[in-house]
Coordinates of C-alpha atoms in Angstrom, one line a residue:
M1 CA 56.9 45.1 -18.3
Q2 CA 53.5 44.1 -19.7
Q3 CA 53.1 40.4 -20.5
N4 CA 51.0 39.3 -23.4
V5 CA 48.0 37.4 -22.1
V6 CA 46.9 35.0 -24.9
M7 CA 43.2 35.3 -25.8
R8 CA 41.1 32.3 -25.0
I9 CA 39.5 31.0 -28.2
F10 CA 36.1 29.4 -28.6
R11 CA 36.2 25.8 -29.8
E12 CA 33.3 23.7 -30.9
L13 CA 33.7 20.6 -28.8
H14 CA 32.5 17.4 -30.4
E15 CA 32.9 14.8 -27.7
N16 CA 29.8 13.0 -29.0
S17 CA 30.7 13.3 -32.7
D18 CA 29.3 9.7 -33.1
D19 CA 25.9 11.0 -32.3
P20 CA 24.0 10.5 -35.6
L21 CA 21.9 13.6 -35.2
R22 CA 24.9 15.8 -34.6
R23 CA 26.8 14.2 -37.5
K24 CA 23.8 14.7 -39.9
D25 CA 23.6 18.4 -38.8
R26 CA 27.3 18.8 -39.6
E27 CA 27.2 17.0 -43.0
E28 CA 23.9 18.5 -44.1
P29 CA 23.6 21.9 -42.3
S30 CA 20.3 23.7 -42.6
P31 CA 20.7 26.9 -44.6
T32 CA 18.3 28.8 -42.4
K33 CA 17.6 27.0 -39.1
D34 CA 19.2 28.3 -35.9
E35 CA 21.0 25.0 -35.1
G36 CA 24.0 23.0 -35.8
D37 CA 27.7 24.1 -35.5
L38 CA 28.4 27.7 -34.9
F39 CA 31.4 28.1 -37.2
I40 CA 30.1 26.8 -40.5
H41 CA 29.5 28.5 -43.8
R42 CA 25.8 28.8 -44.7
P43 CA 23.4 31.6 -45.9
S44 CA 21.9 32.1 -42.4
P45 CA 24.1 31.9 -39.3
R46 CA 22.9 30.7 -36.0
K47 CA 22.9 32.7 -32.8
F48 CA 25.6 32.5 -30.2
R49 CA 24.2 31.0 -26.9
V50 CA 25.6 32.0 -23.5
L51 CA 24.8 30.6 -20.1
L52 CA 25.9 32.9 -17.2
D53 CA 26.6 31.5 -13.7
V54 CA 25.3 34.6 -11.8
E55 CA 26.3 33.2 -8.4
H56 CA 30.0 33.5 -9.0
L57 CA 30.6 36.9 -10.6
Q58 CA 33.6 39.0 -9.5
H59 CA 32.9 42.6 -8.6
D60 CA 36.1 44.0 -10.2
M61 CA 35.5 42.9 -13.7
P62 CA 36.9 45.8 -15.8
H63 CA 34.8 45.3 -19.0
A64 CA 31.5 44.4 -17.5
Q65 CA 29.7 47.0 -19.7
L66 CA 31.2 45.5 -22.8
F67 CA 30.1 42.1 -21.8
E68 CA 26.5 43.2 -21.1
A69 CA 26.4 45.0 -24.5
L70 CA 27.6 41.9 -26.3
V71 CA 25.2 39.5 -24.7
G72 CA 22.4 42.0 -25.3
H73 CA 23.0 41.9 -29.1
W74 CA 20.2 40.3 -31.0
R75 CA 22.6 37.7 -32.5
V76 CA 23.3 36.5 -29.0
F77 CA 20.9 34.5 -26.8
S78 CA 21.8 34.4 -23.1
L79 CA 20.2 33.1 -19.9
A80 CA 21.4 33.1 -16.3
V81 CA 21.6 30.2 -14.0
E82 CA 22.1 29.9 -10.2
A83 CA 24.6 27.1 -9.6
G84 CA 23.5 26.6 -6.1
T85 CA 20.0 25.7 -7.1
I86 CA 20.7 22.7 -9.3
V87 CA 20.1 20.3 -6.4
S88 CA 16.5 21.7 -6.1
T89 CA 13.6 19.2 -6.5
D90 CA 10.9 21.8 -6.8
F91 CA 9.2 21.2 -10.1
S92 CA 6.1 23.4 -9.3
T93 CA 7.8 26.8 -9.8
P94 CA 8.2 27.8 -13.4
A95 CA 11.5 29.2 -14.7
R96 CA 11.9 32.9 -14.1
S97 CA 12.4 35.3 -17.0
G98 CA 16.0 35.4 -18.1
F99 CA 16.9 32.3 -16.1
L100 CA 17.5 28.6 -16.9
K101 CA 15.9 26.4 -14.2
V102 CA 17.6 23.2 -13.2
C103 CA 16.0 20.5 -11.0
H104 CA 17.4 17.3 -9.6
T105 CA 15.2 14.2 -10.1
I106 CA 15.3 10.7 -8.7
A107 CA 18.3 8.7 -9.6
A108 CA 17.6 6.4 -12.6
A109 CA 19.5 3.4 -13.8
G110 CA 22.0 5.6 -15.5
G111 CA 22.5 7.8 -12.4
P112 CA 21.0 11.1 -11.3
V113 CA 18.9 13.0 -13.8
Y114 CA 18.9 16.8 -14.0
T115 CA 16.0 18.5 -15.9
W116 CA 16.3 22.0 -17.3
S117 CA 13.7 24.5 -18.6
S118 CA 13.3 28.1 -19.7
N119 CA 10.4 30.3 -20.6
D120 CA 12.2 33.0 -22.5
K121 CA 11.4 33.8 -26.2
D122 CA 14.3 33.0 -28.4
E123 CA 14.0 34.7 -31.8
H124 CA 15.9 33.0 -34.6
P125 CA 17.6 34.7 -37.6
D126 CA 15.1 33.1 -40.0
G127 CA 12.2 35.0 -38.3
S128 CA 10.8 32.1 -36.3
S129 CA 11.0 31.9 -32.5
T130 CA 11.0 29.5 -29.6
T131 CA 8.9 30.5 -26.6
A132 CA 10.0 27.7 -24.2
A133 CA 12.5 24.9 -24.0
Y134 CA 13.1 21.9 -21.7
G135 CA 15.2 18.8 -21.5
F136 CA 17.2 16.6 -19.2
T137 CA 20.7 15.2 -18.9
Q138 CA 22.3 12.2 -17.0
P139 CA 25.9 13.3 -16.2
Q140 CA 26.9 10.2 -14.2
M141 CA 29.9 9.5 -16.3
Q142 CA 31.1 13.1 -16.1
I143 CA 30.6 13.2 -12.3
W144 CA 32.7 10.0 -12.0
E145 CA 35.5 11.4 -14.2
T146 CA 35.5 14.7 -12.3
V147 CA 35.8 12.9 -8.9
Q148 CA 38.7 10.8 -10.2
T149 CA 40.5 13.8 -11.7
Y150 CA 40.0 15.9 -8.5
R151 CA 41.5 13.2 -6.4
R152 CA 44.6 13.1 -8.6
L153 CA 45.1 16.8 -8.6
E154 CA 48.0 18.4 -6.7
R155 CA 46.9 20.3 -3.6
R156 CA 48.1 23.6 -5.2
D157 CA 45.7 23.0 -8.2
R158 CA 42.6 22.4 -6.1
G159 CA 43.2 24.5 -3.0
A160 CA 40.7 27.2 -4.0
F161 CA 37.7 24.8 -4.4
R162 CA 36.2 21.6 -3.0
L163 CA 35.2 18.4 -4.6
N164 CA 31.5 19.4 -4.4
D165 CA 32.3 22.6 -6.3
A166 CA 33.9 20.6 -9.1
V167 CA 31.0 18.2 -9.3
T168 CA 28.5 21.1 -9.4
Q169 CA 30.5 22.6 -12.3
A170 CA 30.5 19.3 -14.2
I171 CA 26.7 19.0 -13.8
L172 CA 26.2 22.6 -14.8
A173 CA 28.4 22.1 -17.9
E174 CA 26.3 19.0 -19.0
V175 CA 23.1 21.0 -18.6
A176 CA 24.6 23.8 -20.7
R177 CA 25.7 21.3 -23.3
D178 CA 22.3 19.6 -23.4
A179 CA 20.4 22.9 -23.6
G180 CA 22.5 24.0 -26.6
F181 CA 24.7 26.7 -25.0
D182 CA 28.0 27.5 -26.6
L183 CA 29.6 29.2 -23.6
L184 CA 29.3 28.7 -19.9
V185 CA 30.4 31.9 -18.3
S186 CA 31.6 31.4 -14.7
E187 CA 34.0 33.2 -12.5
S188 CA 34.1 30.6 -9.7
P189 CA 37.5 29.3 -8.5
V190 CA 36.7 25.8 -10.0
A191 CA 36.1 27.3 -13.4
G192 CA 39.6 28.5 -13.5
C193 CA 41.1 25.0 -13.1
R194 CA 41.8 23.9 -16.7
L195 CA 42.9 20.5 -15.6
L196 CA 39.3 19.3 -14.9
P197 CA 37.5 17.2 -17.7
V198 CA 34.7 19.7 -17.9
H199 CA 36.9 21.8 -20.3
D200 CA 36.8 18.9 -22.8
R201 CA 33.0 19.0 -22.8
V202 CA 32.0 22.7 -22.7
V203 CA 33.8 26.0 -23.2
V204 CA 34.0 27.6 -19.7
V205 CA 35.2 31.2 -19.6
S206 CA 35.1 34.4 -17.5
R207 CA 33.2 37.5 -18.6
A208 CA 36.6 39.1 -19.5
E209 CA 37.5 36.0 -21.6
A210 CA 34.0 36.0 -23.2
V211 CA 34.3 39.6 -24.5
P212 CA 36.7 38.9 -27.4
V213 CA 35.0 35.6 -28.2
L214 CA 31.6 37.2 -28.7
A215 CA 33.1 40.2 -30.5
H216 CA 34.9 37.8 -32.9
Y217 CA 31.6 36.0 -33.6
L218 CA 29.9 39.2 -34.5
R219 CA 32.8 40.2 -36.8
R220 CA 32.4 36.9 -38.6
Q221 CA 28.7 37.9 -39.2
H222 CA 30.0 41.2 -40.7
I223 CA 28.9 43.1 -37.6
F224 CA 31.7 45.5 -36.7
L225 CA 30.9 47.4 -33.5
S226 CA 33.0 49.4 -31.0
G227 CA 32.6 51.8 -28.2
R228 CA 31.9 51.0 -24.5
L229 CA 28.2 50.3 -25.3
L230 CA 28.9 49.0 -28.9
N231 CA 27.2 52.0 -30.3
L232 CA 29.8 52.7 -33.0
K233 CA 29.4 50.9 -36.3
H234 CA 32.2 50.4 -38.8
S235 CA 32.7 48.9 -42.3
R236 CA 35.0 45.9 -42.3
H237 CA 37.9 47.8 -44.0
N238 CA 37.5 50.8 -41.6
Y239 CA 37.3 48.6 -38.5
Y240 CA 40.6 46.8 -39.0
E241 CA 42.4 50.0 -40.0
Q242 CA 41.1 51.7 -36.8
A243 CA 42.2 48.6 -34.9
V244 CA 45.8 49.0 -36.2
H245 CA 45.9 52.5 -34.8
A246 CA 44.3 51.4 -31.5
L247 CA 47.0 48.7 -31.1
A248 CA 49.9 50.9 -32.2
P249 CA 48.8 54.5 -31.8
A250 CA 52.3 55.9 -32.3
L251 CA 52.1 55.0 -35.9
R252 CA 49.8 58.0 -36.5
G253 CA 52.8 60.1 -35.7
W254 CA 54.2 59.4 -39.1
E255 CA 51.2 61.2 -40.7
A256 CA 51.9 64.3 -38.5
R257 CA 55.6 64.2 -39.3
V258 CA 55.0 64.0 -43.1
A259 CA 52.5 66.8 -42.9
A260 CA 54.9 69.0 -41.0
A261 CA 57.7 68.3 -43.5
G262 CA 55.5 68.9 -46.5
S263 CA 53.8 65.9 -48.0
T264 CA 54.6 67.1 -51.6
S265 CA 58.4 66.6 -51.2
E266 CA 59.8 63.5 -52.7
V267 CA 60.8 62.1 -49.4
G268 CA 57.5 62.9 -47.8
V269 CA 55.6 61.3 -50.6
D270 CA 57.7 58.1 -50.3
V271 CA 57.3 57.9 -46.5
Q272 CA 53.6 58.6 -46.7
S273 CA 53.1 55.9 -49.4
R274 CA 55.0 53.3 -47.4
Y275 CA 53.1 54.2 -44.2
L276 CA 49.7 53.7 -45.9
T277 CA 50.9 50.4 -47.4
A278 CA 52.1 49.2 -44.0
I279 CA 48.7 50.1 -42.4
S280 CA 46.9 48.1 -45.1
R281 CA 49.1 45.1 -44.5
L282 CA 48.7 45.2 -40.8
A283 CA 44.9 45.5 -41.1
R284 CA 44.8 42.5 -43.3
A285 CA 47.0 40.6 -40.8
L286 CA 44.3 41.3 -38.1
E287 CA 41.7 39.8 -40.5
S288 CA 43.9 36.8 -41.0
R289 CA 44.0 36.4 -37.2
D290 CA 40.2 36.4 -37.1
D291 CA 40.2 33.7 -39.9
I292 CA 42.6 31.6 -37.8
I293 CA 40.3 31.9 -34.7
W294 CA 37.4 30.8 -36.9
S295 CA 39.3 27.7 -38.2
L296 CA 40.6 26.7 -34.8
G297 CA 37.1 26.9 -33.4
S298 CA 35.5 24.8 -36.2
Y299 CA 35.0 21.1 -36.5
L300 CA 38.5 20.2 -37.8
T301 CA 37.9 18.5 -41.1
A302 CA 40.9 18.2 -43.5
P303 CA 39.8 21.3 -45.5
V304 CA 39.4 23.3 -42.3
R305 CA 42.9 22.4 -41.2
E306 CA 44.3 23.4 -44.6
D307 CA 42.4 26.7 -44.4
C308 CA 43.9 27.3 -41.0
M309 CA 47.5 26.8 -42.1
D310 CA 46.8 29.0 -45.2
D311 CA 45.6 31.7 -42.8
F312 CA 48.6 31.2 -40.6
D313 CA 50.9 31.6 -43.6
H314 CA 49.1 34.8 -44.6
L315 CA 49.3 36.1 -41.1
L316 CA 53.1 35.7 -41.0
L317 CA 53.6 37.1 -44.5
L318 CA 51.4 40.2 -43.8
L319 CA 53.0 40.9 -40.4
C320 CA 56.5 40.7 -41.9
G321 CA 55.4 42.6 -44.9
G322 CA 54.2 45.4 -42.8
V323 CA 57.4 45.5 -40.8
D324 CA 59.5 45.5 -43.9
V325 CA 57.6 48.4 -45.4
I326 CA 58.0 50.4 -42.2
A327 CA 61.7 49.6 -42.2
R328 CA 62.1 51.0 -45.8
G329 CA 60.0 54.1 -44.9
L330 CA 62.3 54.6 -41.9
H331 CA 65.3 54.2 -44.1
V332 CA 64.1 57.0 -46.4
A333 CA 63.0 59.2 -43.5
L334 CA 66.5 58.9 -41.8
G335 CA 68.0 60.3 -45.0
L336 CA 70.0 57.1 -45.8
D337 CA 71.1 56.2 -49.3
P338 CA 67.9 55.4 -51.3
K339 CA 69.8 52.9 -53.4
N340 CA 70.2 50.7 -50.4
V341 CA 66.5 50.8 -49.3
Q342 CA 66.1 47.1 -49.9
N343 CA 68.7 46.4 -47.2
A344 CA 66.5 48.0 -44.6
K345 CA 65.5 45.1 -42.3
L346 CA 64.3 45.6 -38.7
H347 CA 64.9 41.9 -37.9
A348 CA 68.6 42.1 -39.0
Q349 CA 71.8 44.0 -38.5
W350 CA 70.2 47.1 -40.1
Y351 CA 68.2 47.6 -36.9
I352 CA 71.2 47.6 -34.7
T353 CA 73.1 50.1 -36.9
N354 CA 70.3 52.5 -37.6
V355 CA 68.1 52.3 -34.5
G356 CA 69.9 50.7 -31.6
N357 CA 73.2 52.6 -32.1
R358 CA 71.6 55.8 -33.3
F359 CA 69.5 56.3 -30.2
S360 CA 71.7 54.6 -27.6
D361 CA 73.2 57.9 -26.5
R362 CA 69.8 59.3 -25.4
P363 CA 69.5 58.7 -21.6
T364 CA 65.8 59.1 -21.7
E365 CA 65.4 56.2 -24.1
T366 CA 67.4 53.6 -22.1
D367 CA 64.5 51.6 -20.8
D368 CA 62.4 51.8 -24.0
L369 CA 65.4 50.8 -26.1
A370 CA 66.0 47.8 -23.9
E371 CA 62.4 46.7 -24.4
L372 CA 62.6 47.4 -28.1
D373 CA 65.7 45.1 -28.3
R374 CA 63.8 42.4 -26.5
L375 CA 60.9 42.7 -28.9
Q376 CA 63.3 42.7 -31.8
I377 CA 64.6 39.3 -30.7
N378 CA 61.0 38.0 -30.9
L379 CA 60.6 39.7 -34.2
R380 CA 63.4 37.6 -35.5
V381 CA 61.4 34.5 -34.6
I382 CA 58.5 35.7 -36.6
F383 CA 60.7 36.2 -39.6
E384 CA 62.3 32.8 -39.2
L385 CA 58.8 31.3 -39.2
R386 CA 57.9 33.4 -42.2
N387 CA 61.0 32.3 -44.1
S388 CA 60.2 28.6 -43.4
I389 CA 56.9 29.0 -45.4
H390 CA 58.9 29.1 -48.6
N391 CA 60.2 25.6 -47.9
V392 CA 56.9 24.2 -46.6
Q393 CA 58.5 23.7 -43.2
I394 CA 55.4 24.4 -41.0
R395 CA 52.6 21.8 -40.9
S396 CA 49.7 21.1 -38.6
V397 CA 49.6 18.2 -36.3
P398 CA 46.9 17.1 -33.8
A399 CA 47.4 18.3 -30.2
L400 CA 48.1 14.9 -28.7
G401 CA 49.7 14.5 -25.4
S402 CA 52.0 11.7 -26.6
L403 CA 53.6 14.1 -29.2
V404 CA 55.5 16.1 -26.7
G405 CA 57.6 15.4 -23.7
E406 CA 56.5 14.9 -20.1
G407 CA 55.0 17.9 -18.4
A408 CA 53.6 19.7 -21.5
R409 CA 51.0 22.3 -20.6
R410 CA 47.4 22.0 -21.8
T411 CA 47.2 23.4 -25.3
E412 CA 44.8 26.2 -26.2
A413 CA 44.5 25.1 -29.9
P414 CA 43.3 21.7 -31.1
I415 CA 46.2 21.6 -33.5
L416 CA 49.9 22.4 -33.1
A417 CA 52.4 24.0 -35.5
H418 CA 55.3 21.6 -36.3
V419 CA 58.6 23.0 -37.6
T420 CA 61.5 20.8 -38.8
A421 CA 64.7 20.4 -36.9
D422 CA 66.7 23.0 -38.9
I423 CA 64.1 25.8 -38.3
A424 CA 63.8 24.8 -34.6
A425 CA 67.7 25.1 -34.4
K426 CA 67.6 28.5 -36.0
I427 CA 65.0 29.7 -33.5
S428 CA 67.0 28.3 -30.6
R429 CA 70.2 30.1 -31.7
I430 CA 68.4 33.5 -31.6
G431 CA 68.4 33.4 -27.8
S432 CA 68.7 30.9 -24.9
D433 CA 65.1 31.2 -23.7
V434 CA 63.4 32.1 -27.0
S435 CA 62.1 28.7 -27.8
T436 CA 60.6 28.3 -24.3
E437 CA 59.0 31.7 -24.5
W438 CA 57.3 30.8 -27.7
G439 CA 56.2 27.4 -26.3
F440 CA 58.3 25.2 -28.6
Q441 CA 58.9 21.7 -27.4
S442 CA 61.1 19.1 -29.0
T443 CA 59.3 16.1 -30.4
Y444 CA 60.4 12.5 -30.2
G445 CA 60.4 12.3 -34.0
G446 CA 62.5 15.4 -34.5
G447 CA 61.7 19.1 -34.9
A448 CA 59.6 21.0 -32.5
V449 CA 55.9 21.8 -31.9
A450 CA 54.1 24.7 -30.3
D451 CA 50.5 25.7 -29.8
L452 CA 49.5 27.2 -33.2
W453 CA 47.3 29.8 -31.6
L454 CA 49.9 30.8 -29.0
I455 CA 52.4 31.5 -31.9
A456 CA 49.8 33.4 -34.0
D457 CA 48.6 35.6 -31.1
K458 CA 52.1 36.2 -29.8
A459 CA 53.3 37.2 -33.3
V460 CA 50.5 39.8 -33.7
A461 CA 51.0 41.3 -30.2
T462 CA 54.8 41.4 -30.6
T463 CA 54.7 43.0 -34.0
F464 CA 52.3 45.8 -33.0
R465 CA 54.1 46.5 -29.7
F466 CA 57.4 46.7 -31.6
L467 CA 56.1 49.1 -34.3
D468 CA 54.4 51.2 -31.7
L469 CA 57.5 51.5 -29.5
L470 CA 59.8 52.0 -32.5
S471 CA 57.7 54.9 -33.7
R472 CA 57.6 56.5 -30.3
I473 CA 61.4 56.5 -30.0
V474 CA 62.1 57.6 -33.6
L475 CA 59.4 60.3 -33.7
R476 CA 60.2 62.0 -30.4
N477 CA 63.9 62.4 -31.1
P478 CA 64.3 64.9 -34.0
L479 CA 67.4 64.7 -36.2
P480 CA 69.4 67.6 -37.6
D481 CA 67.9 69.3 -40.7
S482 CA 70.9 68.1 -42.8
A483 CA 70.2 64.4 -41.8
S484 CA 66.5 64.1 -42.6
A485 CA 63.8 66.1 -44.3
V486 CA 61.0 64.3 -42.4
L487 CA 62.5 63.6 -38.9
S488 CA 64.0 67.0 -38.3
G489 CA 62.6 70.2 -36.9
Q490 CA 60.0 70.7 -34.1
I491 CA 58.1 67.7 -33.0
P492 CA 54.4 68.1 -34.2
E493 CA 51.8 68.1 -31.5
M494 CA 49.9 64.9 -31.0
P495 CA 46.8 64.8 -28.8
E496 CA 47.3 62.8 -25.6
R497 CA 44.1 60.8 -26.3
L498 CA 42.7 60.5 -29.8
T499 CA 39.1 61.5 -30.2
P500 CA 36.5 58.9 -29.4
W501 CA 34.6 59.2 -32.7
E502 CA 37.7 58.1 -34.5
G503 CA 37.4 54.8 -32.7
Y504 CA 40.6 54.7 -30.6
E505 CA 39.1 55.1 -27.2
D506 CA 36.5 52.4 -27.6
H507 CA 38.2 49.2 -26.3
L508 CA 39.1 47.9 -29.7
P509 CA 42.1 46.0 -28.3
T510 CA 39.8 44.4 -25.7
L511 CA 37.3 43.4 -28.4
L512 CA 40.1 41.9 -30.4
G513 CA 41.6 40.0 -27.4
L514 CA 44.9 41.8 -27.7
P515 CA 46.8 43.8 -25.0
S516 CA 46.2 47.5 -25.0
P517 CA 49.2 49.7 -26.0
H518 CA 51.4 51.1 -23.3
P519 CA 51.1 54.7 -22.4
G520 CA 53.5 56.9 -24.3

């Protein structure tokens, strides 16, 4: 069974938010200059800056071409660095093209000093350019914090790297921060230890984790690209619709079924209309997901937090709306009484009666039905969260360690979703391990909290996987002619792999940071 790996999100880290220069940039952002916060609304965006640790790259990275294409985009500025050379004291050799040079200087009163320099031309969106850059950092405090944290780590958490590796990573992170890089891309063992304080200072990711982060940034600049080399361009509307079919390719089978049955029939017209409505809602849900990523990555002012919760509400409403429309289309396609179409609910008893029981006698569907039942349990959680919106039951709270019980895992999002005790109880009653699977933890003050991003991402992945598997099961099991005008007769042929120019073979799930659909 494929597990959903939650996408790492980019977060603007503002450890030094008391810095008057950074605070001024945030309060009075330049409309054109290539500086300041990345996620901020202004006429001219700034470029995404990536520093790549080339000494620790894995050879089996599956999407290396996608990463290279993304960092090669003109809206991204990237340099490489060799982690092992940061102790060098050679100031005479200039920085090589495409590299950031780091040198270790004599210890000063504030501890060791590391200078950095580059000679690469950096072209800015406003037409200006920087031909060279240099600076220095004194990471004494970060080195001390890293040493103390390393010594407190359990052996299982630090067995793959040494103290010297952790210190090197801390120094490299401070250099990246001082030089203005947004991402430090490293695949060293120490980079994978999220318990080190370096992750509170700089966003450290692997190339695989960087792909959806960079792709999301481009989408926010209204640049919608796909394909192995990002050579396919889309409009915003077309991109998200293509993404729906890339994440749930079996949904396209409804088009083939309606066409085979005759789209001019009353039932065919009804099913086709509901299918198109569902695709539209699911596409808008993916847009809302991108909006959430933007908000969670931004400097969390009160308006940004409000926008984030609005986007979260929209996401739940659109996902559930898409599922409800598919349910009613299925109700019509199954030849059930059209007067009861409003009772078609895939998160309720209707699913058991008209899907689970209907196809339970098909031996070939045993495994897929078992997975569909598991997904349907998680679908019920999504609908409970959606229903709570009407009572203003979900609110955002800061991701503070004191808010949850002992042993809570490090959160991905800077804010948590808090649900009241009655909603938490309803979710717990759905299944014994459901709350744990969704990351909910009881709070001392009542109710429960979970990583808002984990909930949002899991809701999207669950919904698309459920609709994809549901469509596969229903569409490959024809019904008698007397039972359905759409789902009867010979199964229309569907190509094993949809054509690349339609955008389905171009890594859209990877660019979105979502799991690829299972093979049919």
